């Protein structure tokens, strides 16, 4: 009984700050302004199907880009040692110590028409290019802000691999490419799936990045929800319905990732 009592503050905290807000969202999503039950808000969401598709697409592109960039970095980090390991770890973690909005604001100054990048291109007679207020800028902001969440889980898994497994594969005649393809990558899949989840979920729901780097010209789900609660088109019922659908999408993606992770059963040489 004493051990159960220790969990009571945590249960109360979760009920107050997790369960209660979700119940409020569900209530608003299925109720009208008069307080009656309605599904009208879910029907109204069909007007924003493009925003749903655009959010999922940009989040998927950012996740794939983070994986293509982050996996080699995680592999290099796990195989390095000494000052190289410490320096690489610091460079990956350093941006996370700064405020999220400050990091995004910095990219807005770099990408603008008179920014540092366009000034560099002007030295070679190129530009200026329209980089800010584009979907490419939004994806760049997602990758920059969330790529540590891809690198760190993969690095943690690769670093814990038993070197004897790799040595056994090499003793059996496998070359470096085969070792990576048949041993290292399959064993690192739990970290890959964790990284995909940790990058995709904040990417699909972001509104600060699209607002600062997209100039509010690219409407994403996060911006759409923000508009319903804080914008001129105040409609908390529609905003709650969109939030609820997005929550279901996120939980579905997590379930799929967990299914593939649970189905991974070692390696085969």
Coordinates of C-alpha atoms in Angstrom, one line a residue:
X1 CA 0.0 0.0 0.0
X2 CA 2.8 2.3 0.8
X3 CA 4.4 1.7 -2.6
X4 CA 1.1 2.6 -4.3
X5 CA 0.8 5.8 -2.3
X6 CA 4.0 7.1 -3.9
X7 CA 2.3 7.1 -7.3
X8 CA -0.7 9.2 -6.2
X9 CA 0.9 12.6 -6.9
X10 CA 1.9 11.4 -10.4
X11 CA -1.7 10.1 -11.1
X12 CA -3.1 13.4 -9.9
X13 CA -0.7 15.3 -12.1
X14 CA -1.6 13.2 -15.1
X15 CA -5.3 13.5 -14.5
X16 CA -5.1 17.3 -14.1
X17 CA -2.7 18.2 -16.9
X18 CA -3.2 15.4 -19.4
X19 CA -6.6 13.7 -19.0
X20 CA -8.6 16.8 -18.2
X21 CA -7.4 18.8 -21.3
X22 CA -8.1 15.9 -23.6
X23 CA -11.6 15.5 -22.2
X24 CA -12.1 19.3 -22.7
X25 CA -11.0 19.0 -26.3
X26 CA -13.3 16.0 -26.9
X27 CA -16.2 18.0 -25.3
X28 CA -15.6 21.0 -27.5
X29 CA -15.1 18.9 -30.6
X30 CA -18.5 17.2 -30.3
X31 CA -20.5 20.2 -29.0
X32 CA -22.0 23.2 -30.7
X33 CA -21.9 26.8 -29.5
X34 CA -25.2 26.2 -27.8
X35 CA -23.8 23.1 -26.0
X36 CA -25.6 20.4 -27.9
X37 CA -24.1 17.3 -29.6
X38 CA -22.9 17.8 -33.2
X39 CA -20.6 16.4 -35.8
X40 CA -20.7 19.6 -37.9
X41 CA -17.1 20.6 -36.9
X42 CA -15.7 17.3 -38.4
X43 CA -17.7 18.0 -41.6
X44 CA -16.2 21.5 -41.8
X45 CA -12.7 20.0 -41.7
X46 CA -13.1 18.8 -45.3
X47 CA -12.6 22.4 -46.3
X48 CA -9.0 22.1 -44.9
X49 CA -8.1 18.8 -46.5
X50 CA -5.2 20.5 -48.3
X51 CA -3.7 21.7 -45.0
X52 CA -3.9 18.1 -43.7
X53 CA -2.2 16.7 -46.8
X54 CA 0.4 19.5 -46.8
X55 CA 1.3 19.0 -43.2
X56 CA 1.7 15.3 -43.5
X57 CA 3.8 15.7 -46.7
X58 CA 6.2 18.3 -45.3
X59 CA 6.6 16.4 -42.1
X60 CA 7.4 13.2 -44.0
X61 CA 9.9 15.0 -46.2
X62 CA 11.6 16.5 -43.1
X63 CA 11.6 13.1 -41.4
X64 CA 13.2 11.4 -44.4
X65 CA 15.8 14.2 -44.7
X66 CA 16.6 14.0 -41.0
X67 CA 17.1 10.2 -41.3
X68 CA 19.4 10.5 -44.4
X69 CA 21.5 13.2 -42.6
X70 CA 21.2 11.9 -39.1
X71 CA 22.0 8.2 -39.6
X72 CA 25.5 8.8 -41.0
X73 CA 26.2 11.3 -38.2
X74 CA 25.0 8.9 -35.5
X75 CA 27.1 6.1 -37.0
X76 CA 30.2 8.4 -37.1
X77 CA 29.5 9.6 -33.6
X78 CA 29.3 6.0 -32.3
X79 CA 32.5 5.0 -34.0
X80 CA 34.6 8.0 -33.0
X81 CA 36.4 8.5 -29.7
X82 CA 38.4 11.0 -27.7
X83 CA 38.1 14.7 -28.5
X84 CA 36.3 14.0 -31.9
X85 CA 33.5 12.3 -30.0
X86 CA 33.2 15.1 -27.4
X87 CA 33.3 17.8 -30.1
X88 CA 30.7 16.1 -32.3
X89 CA 28.4 15.5 -29.3
X90 CA 28.7 19.2 -28.3
X91 CA 28.0 20.5 -31.8
X92 CA 24.8 18.3 -31.9
X93 CA 23.6 19.3 -28.5
X94 CA 24.6 22.9 -28.5
X95 CA 21.6 24.2 -30.6
X96 CA 19.2 22.4 -28.2
X97 CA 20.5 24.6 -25.3
X98 CA 19.2 27.7 -27.1
X99 CA 15.6 28.9 -27.3
X100 CA 13.6 27.2 -30.1
X101 CA 12.3 30.6 -31.4
X102 CA 15.7 32.2 -31.4
X103 CA 17.1 29.3 -33.5
X104 CA 14.2 29.7 -36.0
X105 CA 14.5 33.5 -36.1
X106 CA 18.2 33.1 -36.9
X107 CA 17.3 31.1 -40.0
X108 CA 14.8 33.7 -41.1
X109 CA 17.6 36.3 -41.1
X110 CA 19.9 34.0 -43.0
X111 CA 17.3 33.1 -45.7
X112 CA 15.8 36.5 -46.4
X113 CA 16.6 38.3 -49.7
X114 CA 19.2 40.5 -48.1
X115 CA 20.4 37.8 -45.7
X116 CA 23.8 36.3 -45.3
X117 CA 23.3 33.4 -47.7
X118 CA 22.1 35.6 -50.6
X119 CA 24.9 38.0 -49.9
X120 CA 27.4 35.1 -50.3
X121 CA 25.8 34.1 -53.6
X122 CA 26.0 37.7 -54.8
X123 CA 29.8 37.5 -54.6
X124 CA 29.6 35.1 -57.5
X125 CA 27.0 37.1 -59.4
X126 CA 24.2 34.8 -58.3
X127 CA 20.8 35.6 -56.8
X128 CA 19.1 37.0 -54.9
X129 CA 17.1 33.8 -54.5
X130 CA 13.7 33.6 -52.9
X131 CA 14.4 31.2 -50.0
X132 CA 12.3 32.7 -47.2
X133 CA 8.5 32.2 -47.1
X134 CA 8.7 28.9 -49.0
X135 CA 7.9 25.3 -48.2
X136 CA 11.6 24.5 -48.6
X137 CA 12.4 27.0 -45.8
X138 CA 9.8 25.3 -43.6
X139 CA 11.3 21.8 -44.2
X140 CA 14.8 23.3 -43.5
X141 CA 13.6 24.7 -40.2
X142 CA 12.0 21.3 -39.2
X143 CA 15.2 19.4 -40.0
X144 CA 17.4 21.8 -38.2
X145 CA 15.3 22.0 -35.1
X146 CA 14.4 18.3 -34.8
X147 CA 17.4 16.4 -36.2
X148 CA 19.0 15.9 -32.8
X149 CA 16.0 13.7 -31.9
X150 CA 16.9 11.5 -34.9
X151 CA 20.6 11.3 -34.2
X152 CA 20.5 10.6 -30.4
X153 CA 18.3 7.5 -30.4
X154 CA 20.2 6.0 -33.3
X155 CA 23.5 6.8 -31.7
X156 CA 22.4 5.3 -28.4
X157 CA 21.4 2.0 -30.1
X158 CA 24.5 1.7 -32.3
X159 CA 26.9 2.5 -29.4
X160 CA 25.4 -0.3 -27.4
X161 CA 25.9 -3.0 -30.1
X162 CA 28.1 -5.9 -29.1
X163 CA 31.3 -5.6 -31.1
X164 CA 31.5 -9.4 -31.1
X165 CA 28.4 -9.6 -33.4
X166 CA 30.2 -7.5 -36.0
X167 CA 33.4 -9.5 -35.5
X168 CA 31.5 -12.7 -36.0
X169 CA 30.0 -11.4 -39.3
X170 CA 33.5 -10.4 -40.5
X171 CA 34.9 -13.8 -39.5
X172 CA 32.1 -15.4 -41.7
X173 CA 33.4 -13.5 -44.7
X174 CA 31.1 -10.5 -44.8
X175 CA 32.6 -7.3 -46.2
X176 CA 31.9 -3.9 -44.7
X177 CA 28.8 -3.2 -46.9
X178 CA 27.3 -6.6 -46.0
X179 CA 28.0 -6.1 -42.3
X180 CA 26.2 -2.8 -42.3
X181 CA 23.3 -4.1 -44.4
X182 CA 22.8 -7.4 -42.6
X183 CA 23.9 -6.6 -39.1
X184 CA 24.3 -2.9 -38.1
X185 CA 21.3 -1.5 -39.8
X186 CA 18.8 -4.2 -38.7
X187 CA 20.0 -3.9 -35.1
X188 CA 19.7 -0.1 -35.2
X189 CA 16.1 -0.2 -36.4
X190 CA 14.7 0.4 -32.9
X191 CA 16.6 3.7 -32.8
X192 CA 15.6 4.6 -36.3
X193 CA 11.9 4.0 -35.6
X194 CA 12.2 6.0 -32.4
X195 CA 13.9 8.8 -34.2
X196 CA 11.3 8.8 -37.0
X197 CA 8.5 9.1 -34.4
X198 CA 10.3 11.9 -32.5
X199 CA 10.9 13.9 -35.6
X200 CA 7.6 13.3 -37.4
X201 CA 5.2 14.2 -34.5
X202 CA 6.5 17.7 -33.8
X203 CA 7.0 18.4 -37.5
X204 CA 3.4 17.6 -38.4
X205 CA 2.1 19.8 -35.5
X206 CA 4.5 22.7 -35.7
X207 CA 3.2 26.3 -36.2
X208 CA 6.1 28.5 -35.1
X209 CA 8.4 27.2 -37.9
X210 CA 5.8 27.7 -40.6
X211 CA 4.9 31.1 -39.3
X212 CA 8.5 32.4 -39.1
X213 CA 10.0 30.7 -42.2
X214 CA 6.9 30.3 -44.3
X215 CA 5.5 33.8 -43.7
X216 CA 2.1 32.3 -42.9
X217 CA 1.7 31.7 -46.7
X218 CA 1.8 27.9 -46.1
X219 CA -1.1 26.8 -44.0
X220 CA -0.3 23.8 -41.8
X221 CA -2.3 22.0 -39.2
X222 CA -0.6 23.8 -36.3
X223 CA -1.3 27.2 -37.9
X224 CA -4.9 26.2 -38.5
X225 CA -5.4 25.2 -34.9
X226 CA -3.7 28.4 -33.7
X227 CA -6.0 30.5 -35.9
X228 CA -9.1 28.8 -34.3
X229 CA -8.0 29.7 -30.7
X230 CA -6.1 33.0 -31.1
X231 CA -6.8 34.3 -34.5
X232 CA -9.6 36.4 -36.0
X233 CA -11.5 33.3 -37.0
X234 CA -12.1 32.3 -33.4
X235 CA -13.8 28.9 -33.3
X236 CA -12.6 26.7 -30.4
X237 CA -15.0 24.0 -31.4
X238 CA -13.5 23.6 -34.9
X239 CA -10.0 23.9 -33.4
X240 CA -10.7 21.1 -30.9
X241 CA -12.1 18.9 -33.7
X242 CA -8.9 19.4 -35.8
X243 CA -6.7 18.8 -32.7
X244 CA -8.6 15.6 -32.0
X245 CA -8.2 14.3 -35.5
X246 CA -4.5 15.2 -35.5
X247 CA -4.1 13.4 -32.2
X248 CA -5.6 10.3 -33.7
X249 CA -3.3 10.6 -36.7
X250 CA -0.3 10.9 -34.4
X251 CA -1.3 7.9 -32.3
X252 CA -1.9 5.9 -35.4
X253 CA 1.6 6.7 -36.6
X254 CA 3.1 5.8 -33.2
X255 CA 1.1 2.5 -33.3
X256 CA 2.5 1.7 -36.8
X257 CA 6.1 2.4 -35.7
X258 CA 5.7 0.3 -32.5
X259 CA 4.3 -2.5 -34.6
X260 CA 7.3 -2.5 -36.9
X261 CA 9.6 -2.2 -33.9
X262 CA 8.0 -5.2 -32.2
X263 CA 8.3 -7.2 -35.3
X264 CA 12.0 -6.9 -35.6
X265 CA 13.6 -10.2 -34.6
X266 CA 17.4 -9.8 -34.8
X267 CA 19.6 -10.4 -37.8
X268 CA 20.2 -13.1 -40.4
X269 CA 23.5 -13.5 -42.1

